[in-house]
Coordinates of N, CA and C and ligand atoms in Angstrom, one line a residue:
A1 N 90.6 95.8 119.9 CA 91.9 96.0 119.3 C 92.9 96.5 120.4
Q2 N 94.1 96.2 120.3 CA 95.2 96.7 121.2 C 95.6 98.1 120.8
K3 N 96.1 98.8 121.8 CA 96.5 100.2 121.5 C 97.8 100.2 120.8
C4 N 98.0 101.2 119.9 CA 99.3 101.4 119.3 C 99.6 102.9 119.4
N5 N 100.9 103.1 119.9 CA 101.4 104.4 120.2 C 102.6 104.8 119.3
L6 N 102.5 105.9 118.7 CA 103.5 106.3 117.7 C 104.8 106.7 118.3
L7 N 104.8 107.2 119.6 CA 106.0 107.7 120.3 C 107.1 106.7 120.3
G8 N 108.3 107.1 120.1 CA 109.5 106.2 120.3 C 110.3 106.0 119.0
Q9 N 111.1 104.9 119.1 CA 112.0 104.6 118.0 C 111.5 103.4 117.2
W10 N 111.6 103.6 115.9 CA 111.1 102.6 114.9 C 112.2 102.3 113.9
K11 N 112.1 101.0 113.3 CA 113.0 100.7 112.2 C 112.1 100.1 111.1
N12 N 112.4 100.3 109.9 CA 111.6 99.6 108.8 C 112.4 98.5 108.2
T13 N 111.9 97.8 107.2 CA 112.5 96.6 106.6 C 113.7 96.9 105.8
L14 N 113.9 98.2 105.4 CA 115.1 98.7 104.8 C 116.3 98.9 105.7
G15 N 115.9 99.0 107.0 CA 116.9 99.3 108.0 C 117.0 100.8 108.4
S16 N 116.0 101.6 107.9 CA 116.0 103.0 108.3 C 115.4 103.1 109.7
N17 N 115.9 104.2 110.4 CA 115.5 104.4 111.8 C 114.7 105.7 111.8
M18 N 113.7 105.7 112.7 CA 112.8 106.9 112.8 C 112.5 107.0 114.3
T19 N 112.6 108.3 114.8 CA 112.3 108.6 116.2 C 111.2 109.6 116.2
I20 N 110.1 109.3 116.9 CA 109.0 110.2 117.1 C 109.1 110.7 118.5
E21 N 109.5 112.0 118.6 CA 109.9 112.6 119.9 C 108.7 113.1 120.7
S22 N 107.7 113.7 120.0 CA 106.6 114.3 120.7 C 105.3 114.2 119.9
V23 N 104.2 114.0 120.6 CA 102.9 114.0 120.0 C 102.1 115.0 120.8
S24 N 101.5 116.0 120.2 CA 100.7 117.0 121.0 C 99.3 116.6 121.1
Q25 N 98.5 117.3 121.9 CA 97.1 117.0 122.2 C 96.3 116.8 121.0
N26 N 96.6 117.6 119.9 CA 95.8 117.6 118.7 C 96.3 116.6 117.7
G27 N 97.4 115.8 118.1 CA 97.8 114.7 117.2 C 99.0 115.1 116.3
E28 N 99.5 116.4 116.4 CA 100.6 116.8 115.6 C 101.9 116.2 116.3
F29 N 102.8 115.7 115.4 CA 104.0 115.1 115.9 C 105.2 115.5 115.2
T30 N 106.4 115.4 115.8 CA 107.7 115.7 115.2 C 108.7 114.6 115.6
G31 N 109.8 114.6 114.8 CA 110.8 113.6 115.1 C 111.9 113.7 114.1
T32 N 112.7 112.7 114.0 CA 113.8 112.6 113.1 C 113.8 111.3 112.3
Y33 N 114.4 111.3 111.1 CA 114.4 110.1 110.3 C 115.8 109.9 109.7
F34 N 116.3 108.7 109.8 CA 117.6 108.4 109.3 C 117.5 107.2 108.3
T35 N 117.5 107.5 107.0 CA 117.3 106.5 106.0 C 118.5 105.6 105.8
A36 N 118.3 104.4 105.6 CA 119.4 103.4 105.3 C 119.8 103.4 103.9
V37 N 119.0 104.0 103.0 CA 119.3 103.9 101.6 C 119.0 105.3 101.0
S38 N 119.8 105.6 99.9 CA 119.6 106.9 99.2 C 119.8 106.9 97.7
L39 N 120.4 105.9 97.1 CA 120.7 105.8 95.7 C 121.6 106.9 95.2
T40 N 122.3 107.6 96.1 CA 123.3 108.6 95.6 C 124.6 108.5 96.5
N41 N 125.6 109.2 96.1 CA 126.8 109.3 96.8 C 126.8 110.3 98.0
S42 N 125.8 111.1 97.9 CA 125.7 112.2 98.9 C 125.6 111.6 100.3
T43 N 126.2 112.2 101.3 CA 126.2 111.7 102.7 C 124.8 111.7 103.2
I44 N 124.3 110.7 103.8 CA 123.0 110.6 104.4 C 123.1 111.3 105.8
L45 N 122.1 112.2 106.0 CA 122.1 112.9 107.3 C 120.7 112.7 107.9
K46 N 120.7 112.8 109.2 CA 119.4 112.8 109.9 C 118.5 113.9 109.4
S47 N 117.3 113.6 109.1 CA 116.4 114.7 108.6 C 115.1 114.8 109.4
P48 N 114.6 116.0 109.5 CA 113.4 116.2 110.4 C 112.1 115.7 109.8
L49 N 111.2 115.3 110.6 CA 109.9 114.8 110.2 C 108.8 115.5 111.0
T50 N 107.7 115.8 110.3 CA 106.5 116.3 111.1 C 105.3 115.7 110.4
G51 N 104.2 115.5 111.3 CA 103.0 114.9 110.8 C 101.8 115.1 111.7
Y52 N 100.8 114.4 111.4 CA 99.6 114.3 112.2 C 99.1 112.9 112.4
Q53 N 98.6 112.6 113.6 CA 97.9 111.3 113.8 C 96.6 111.6 114.3
K54 N 95.6 110.7 114.1 CA 94.3 110.7 114.8 C 94.5 110.3 116.2
I55 N 93.7 110.8 117.1 CA 93.7 110.4 118.5 C 92.7 109.3 118.6
S56 N 93.3 108.0 118.5 CA 92.4 106.8 118.5 C 93.3 105.7 118.9
E57 N 92.8 104.5 119.1 CA 93.5 103.3 119.6 C 94.5 102.8 118.6
Q58 N 94.1 102.8 117.3 CA 95.0 102.3 116.2 C 95.0 103.4 115.2
P59 N 95.7 104.5 115.5 CA 95.6 105.7 114.7 C 96.1 105.7 113.3
T60 N 95.3 106.3 112.4 CA 95.9 106.6 111.0 C 96.7 107.9 111.2
F61 N 97.7 108.0 110.3 CA 98.6 109.1 110.4 C 99.2 109.5 109.0
G62 N 99.8 110.6 108.9 CA 100.6 111.0 107.8 C 101.8 111.9 108.3
F63 N 102.9 111.7 107.6 CA 104.1 112.6 108.0 C 104.9 112.9 106.8
T64 N 105.7 113.9 106.9 CA 106.6 114.3 105.8 C 108.1 114.3 106.3
V65 N 109.0 113.8 105.5 CA 110.4 114.0 105.8 C 111.0 115.0 104.8
N66 N 111.6 116.0 105.3 CA 112.3 117.0 104.5 C 113.8 116.6 104.5
W67 N 114.2 115.9 103.4 CA 115.6 115.4 103.4 C 116.6 116.6 103.4
T68 N 117.5 116.6 104.4 CA 118.5 117.7 104.5 C 119.6 117.6 103.5
F69 N 119.8 116.4 102.9 CA 120.9 116.2 102.0 C 120.5 116.2 100.5
S70 N 119.2 116.5 100.2 CA 118.8 116.5 98.8 C 117.6 117.5 98.6
D71 N 117.2 117.7 97.4 CA 116.0 118.5 97.0 C 114.7 117.7 97.2
S72 N 114.8 116.5 97.6 CA 113.6 115.6 97.6 C 112.8 115.7 98.9
I73 N 111.6 115.3 98.9 CA 110.6 115.2 100.0 C 109.9 113.9 99.9
T74 N 109.8 113.2 101.1 CA 108.9 112.0 101.1 C 107.8 112.2 102.1
V75 N 106.6 111.7 101.7 CA 105.5 111.7 102.6 C 105.0 110.2 102.7
W76 N 104.6 109.9 104.0 CA 104.1 108.5 104.3 C 102.7 108.7 104.8
A77 N 101.8 107.8 104.5 CA 100.5 107.7 105.1 C 100.3 106.2 105.6
G78 N 99.7 106.1 106.7 CA 99.6 104.7 107.2 C 98.7 104.6 108.4
Q79 N 98.9 103.4 109.1 CA 98.1 103.2 110.3 C 99.0 102.3 111.3
C80 N 98.8 102.6 112.6 CA 99.5 102.0 113.7 C 98.6 100.9 114.2
F81 N 99.1 99.6 114.1 CA 98.3 98.5 114.6 C 98.9 97.8 115.8
G82 N 98.1 97.4 116.7 CA 98.7 96.6 117.9 C 98.0 95.2 117.9
N83 N 98.9 94.2 118.1 CA 98.3 92.8 118.1 C 98.0 92.4 119.6
E84 N 97.5 91.1 119.7 CA 97.2 90.6 121.0 C 98.4 90.5 122.0
K85 N 99.5 90.3 121.4 CA 100.7 90.2 122.3 C 101.3 91.6 122.6
G86 N 100.6 92.7 122.2 CA 101.1 94.0 122.5 C 102.2 94.5 121.6
K87 N 102.4 93.7 120.5 CA 103.4 94.1 119.5 C 102.8 95.1 118.5
E88 N 103.5 96.2 118.3 CA 103.0 97.3 117.4 C 103.7 97.3 116.1
I89 N 102.9 97.7 115.0 CA 103.4 97.7 113.7 C 102.8 98.9 112.9
L90 N 103.7 99.6 112.1 CA 103.2 100.7 111.3 C 103.2 100.2 109.9
L91 N 102.1 100.2 109.2 CA 101.9 99.9 107.8 C 101.7 101.1 107.0
T92 N 102.6 101.4 106.1 CA 102.6 102.7 105.4 C 102.8 102.6 103.9
T93 N 102.3 103.6 103.2 CA 102.6 103.8 101.8 C 103.3 105.2 101.6
W94 N 104.4 105.2 100.8 CA 105.1 106.5 100.7 C 105.1 107.0 99.2
L95 N 105.3 108.3 99.1 CA 105.6 109.0 97.8 C 106.8 109.8 98.0
L96 N 107.8 109.6 97.2 CA 109.1 110.3 97.2 C 109.1 111.2 96.0
R97 N 109.1 112.5 96.2 CA 109.2 113.5 95.2 C 110.6 114.0 95.0
S98 N 111.2 113.9 93.8 CA 112.5 114.5 93.6 C 112.3 115.6 92.6
S99 N 113.1 116.6 92.7 CA 113.0 117.8 91.9 C 113.3 117.6 90.5
Q100 N 112.6 118.1 89.6 CA 112.8 118.0 88.1 C 113.1 119.4 87.6
K101 N 113.9 119.4 86.5 CA 114.3 120.7 85.9 C 113.1 121.4 85.2
T102 N 112.2 120.7 84.6 CA 111.2 121.3 83.8 C 109.9 120.5 84.0
E103 N 108.8 121.2 83.7 CA 107.4 120.7 83.7 C 107.3 119.4 82.8
Q104 N 108.1 119.4 81.7 CA 108.1 118.3 80.8 C 108.6 117.0 81.5
D105 N 109.5 117.2 82.5 CA 110.1 116.1 83.2 C 109.2 115.6 84.4
N106 N 108.1 116.3 84.6 CA 107.3 116.1 85.9 C 106.9 114.6 86.0
W107 N 106.7 114.0 84.9 CA 106.2 112.6 84.9 C 107.1 111.6 85.7
I108 N 108.4 111.9 85.7 CA 109.3 111.0 86.4 C 109.6 111.4 87.8
G109 N 108.9 112.4 88.3 CA 109.3 113.0 89.6 C 108.9 112.3 90.8
T110 N 108.0 111.3 90.7 CA 107.4 110.7 91.9 C 107.6 109.2 92.0
R111 N 108.3 108.7 93.0 CA 108.3 107.3 93.3 C 107.3 106.9 94.3
V112 N 106.9 105.7 94.3 CA 105.9 105.2 95.3 C 106.4 103.9 95.8
G113 N 106.0 103.6 97.1 CA 106.4 102.3 97.7 C 105.7 102.1 99.0
A114 N 106.1 101.1 99.7 CA 105.5 100.8 101.0 C 106.6 100.5 102.0
D115 N 106.4 100.9 103.3 CA 107.3 100.7 104.4 C 106.6 100.1 105.5
T116 N 107.2 99.1 106.2 CA 106.6 98.5 107.4 C 107.6 98.8 108.5
F117 N 107.1 99.4 109.6 CA 108.0 99.7 110.7 C 107.6 98.9 112.0
T118 N 108.6 98.5 112.7 CA 108.4 97.9 114.0 C 109.3 98.6 115.0
R119 N 109.0 98.4 116.3 CA 109.8 99.1 117.3 C 111.2 98.7 117.3
L120 N 112.1 99.7 117.5 CA 113.5 99.5 117.6 C 113.8 99.2 119.1
T121 N 114.3 98.0 119.3 CA 114.7 97.7 120.7 C 116.2 97.6 120.8
K122 N 116.7 98.3 121.8 CA 118.1 98.5 122.0 C 118.8 97.1 122.2
S123 N 119.8 96.8 121.4 CA 120.6 95.5 121.6 C 121.7 95.8 122.6
K124 N 122.0 94.7 123.3 CA 123.1 94.8 124.3 C 124.4 95.0 123.7
S125 N 125.3 95.8 124.3 CA 126.6 96.0 123.7 C 127.7 95.3 124.6
Ligands
B9F1 O1 117.2 108.8 97.9 C1 116.6 110.0 98.1 C2 117.4 111.0 97.4 C3 116.8 112.1 96.9 C4 117.7 112.7 95.9 C5 118.9 111.9 95.9 C6 118.7 110.9 96.8 C7 116.4 110.5 99.6 C8 116.2 109.3 100.5 C9 114.9 108.6 100.3 C10 114.8 107.4 101.1 C11 113.5 106.6 100.8 C12 113.4 105.2 101.3 N1 114.0 105.1 102.7 C13 113.1 104.7 103.5 O2 113.2 104.5 104.8 S1 112.0 107.4 101.4 C14 111.1 106.0 101.1 C15 112.0 104.8 101.5 N2 111.9 104.5 102.9 C16 117.3 109.0 94.3 C17 117.5 110.1 93.4 C18 116.4 110.9 93.4 C19 115.5 110.3 94.3 C20 116.0 109.1 94.8 FE1 117.2 110.8 95.3

């Protein structure tokens, strides 16, 4: 299998952008996330992310984004795959937790979905 490296800039199929700025020796990583969608009128802001990856060729990983513009939190779990041409892809499943007023409303608090990320390559200006 080809190597897959989480460091760098990624975009998903929604058009969201993610930058993984550093990965430490033990696989802990940090970065920023800019979502293309939010379902609200509130201004979208860059939000911090932190997570862990396995130290392996095609690592499994998990990370959390703490949305700076809402009470919500999203977590992603997935794996980094590299193909024969050296192209890397992140296949993930996410849970988006939004704050509920009461325990009785808990049932509606969690959305689930999938995101696919590929490398963001700078376009010429
Ligand atoms: O839309 C979310 C939000 C939370 C409270 C008001 C708005 C925050 C952004 C989530 C972005 C999701 C998608 N973007 C992406 O790249 S995270 C998973 C997807 N991948 C609307 C009302 C309550 C919850 C959502 Fe809200």
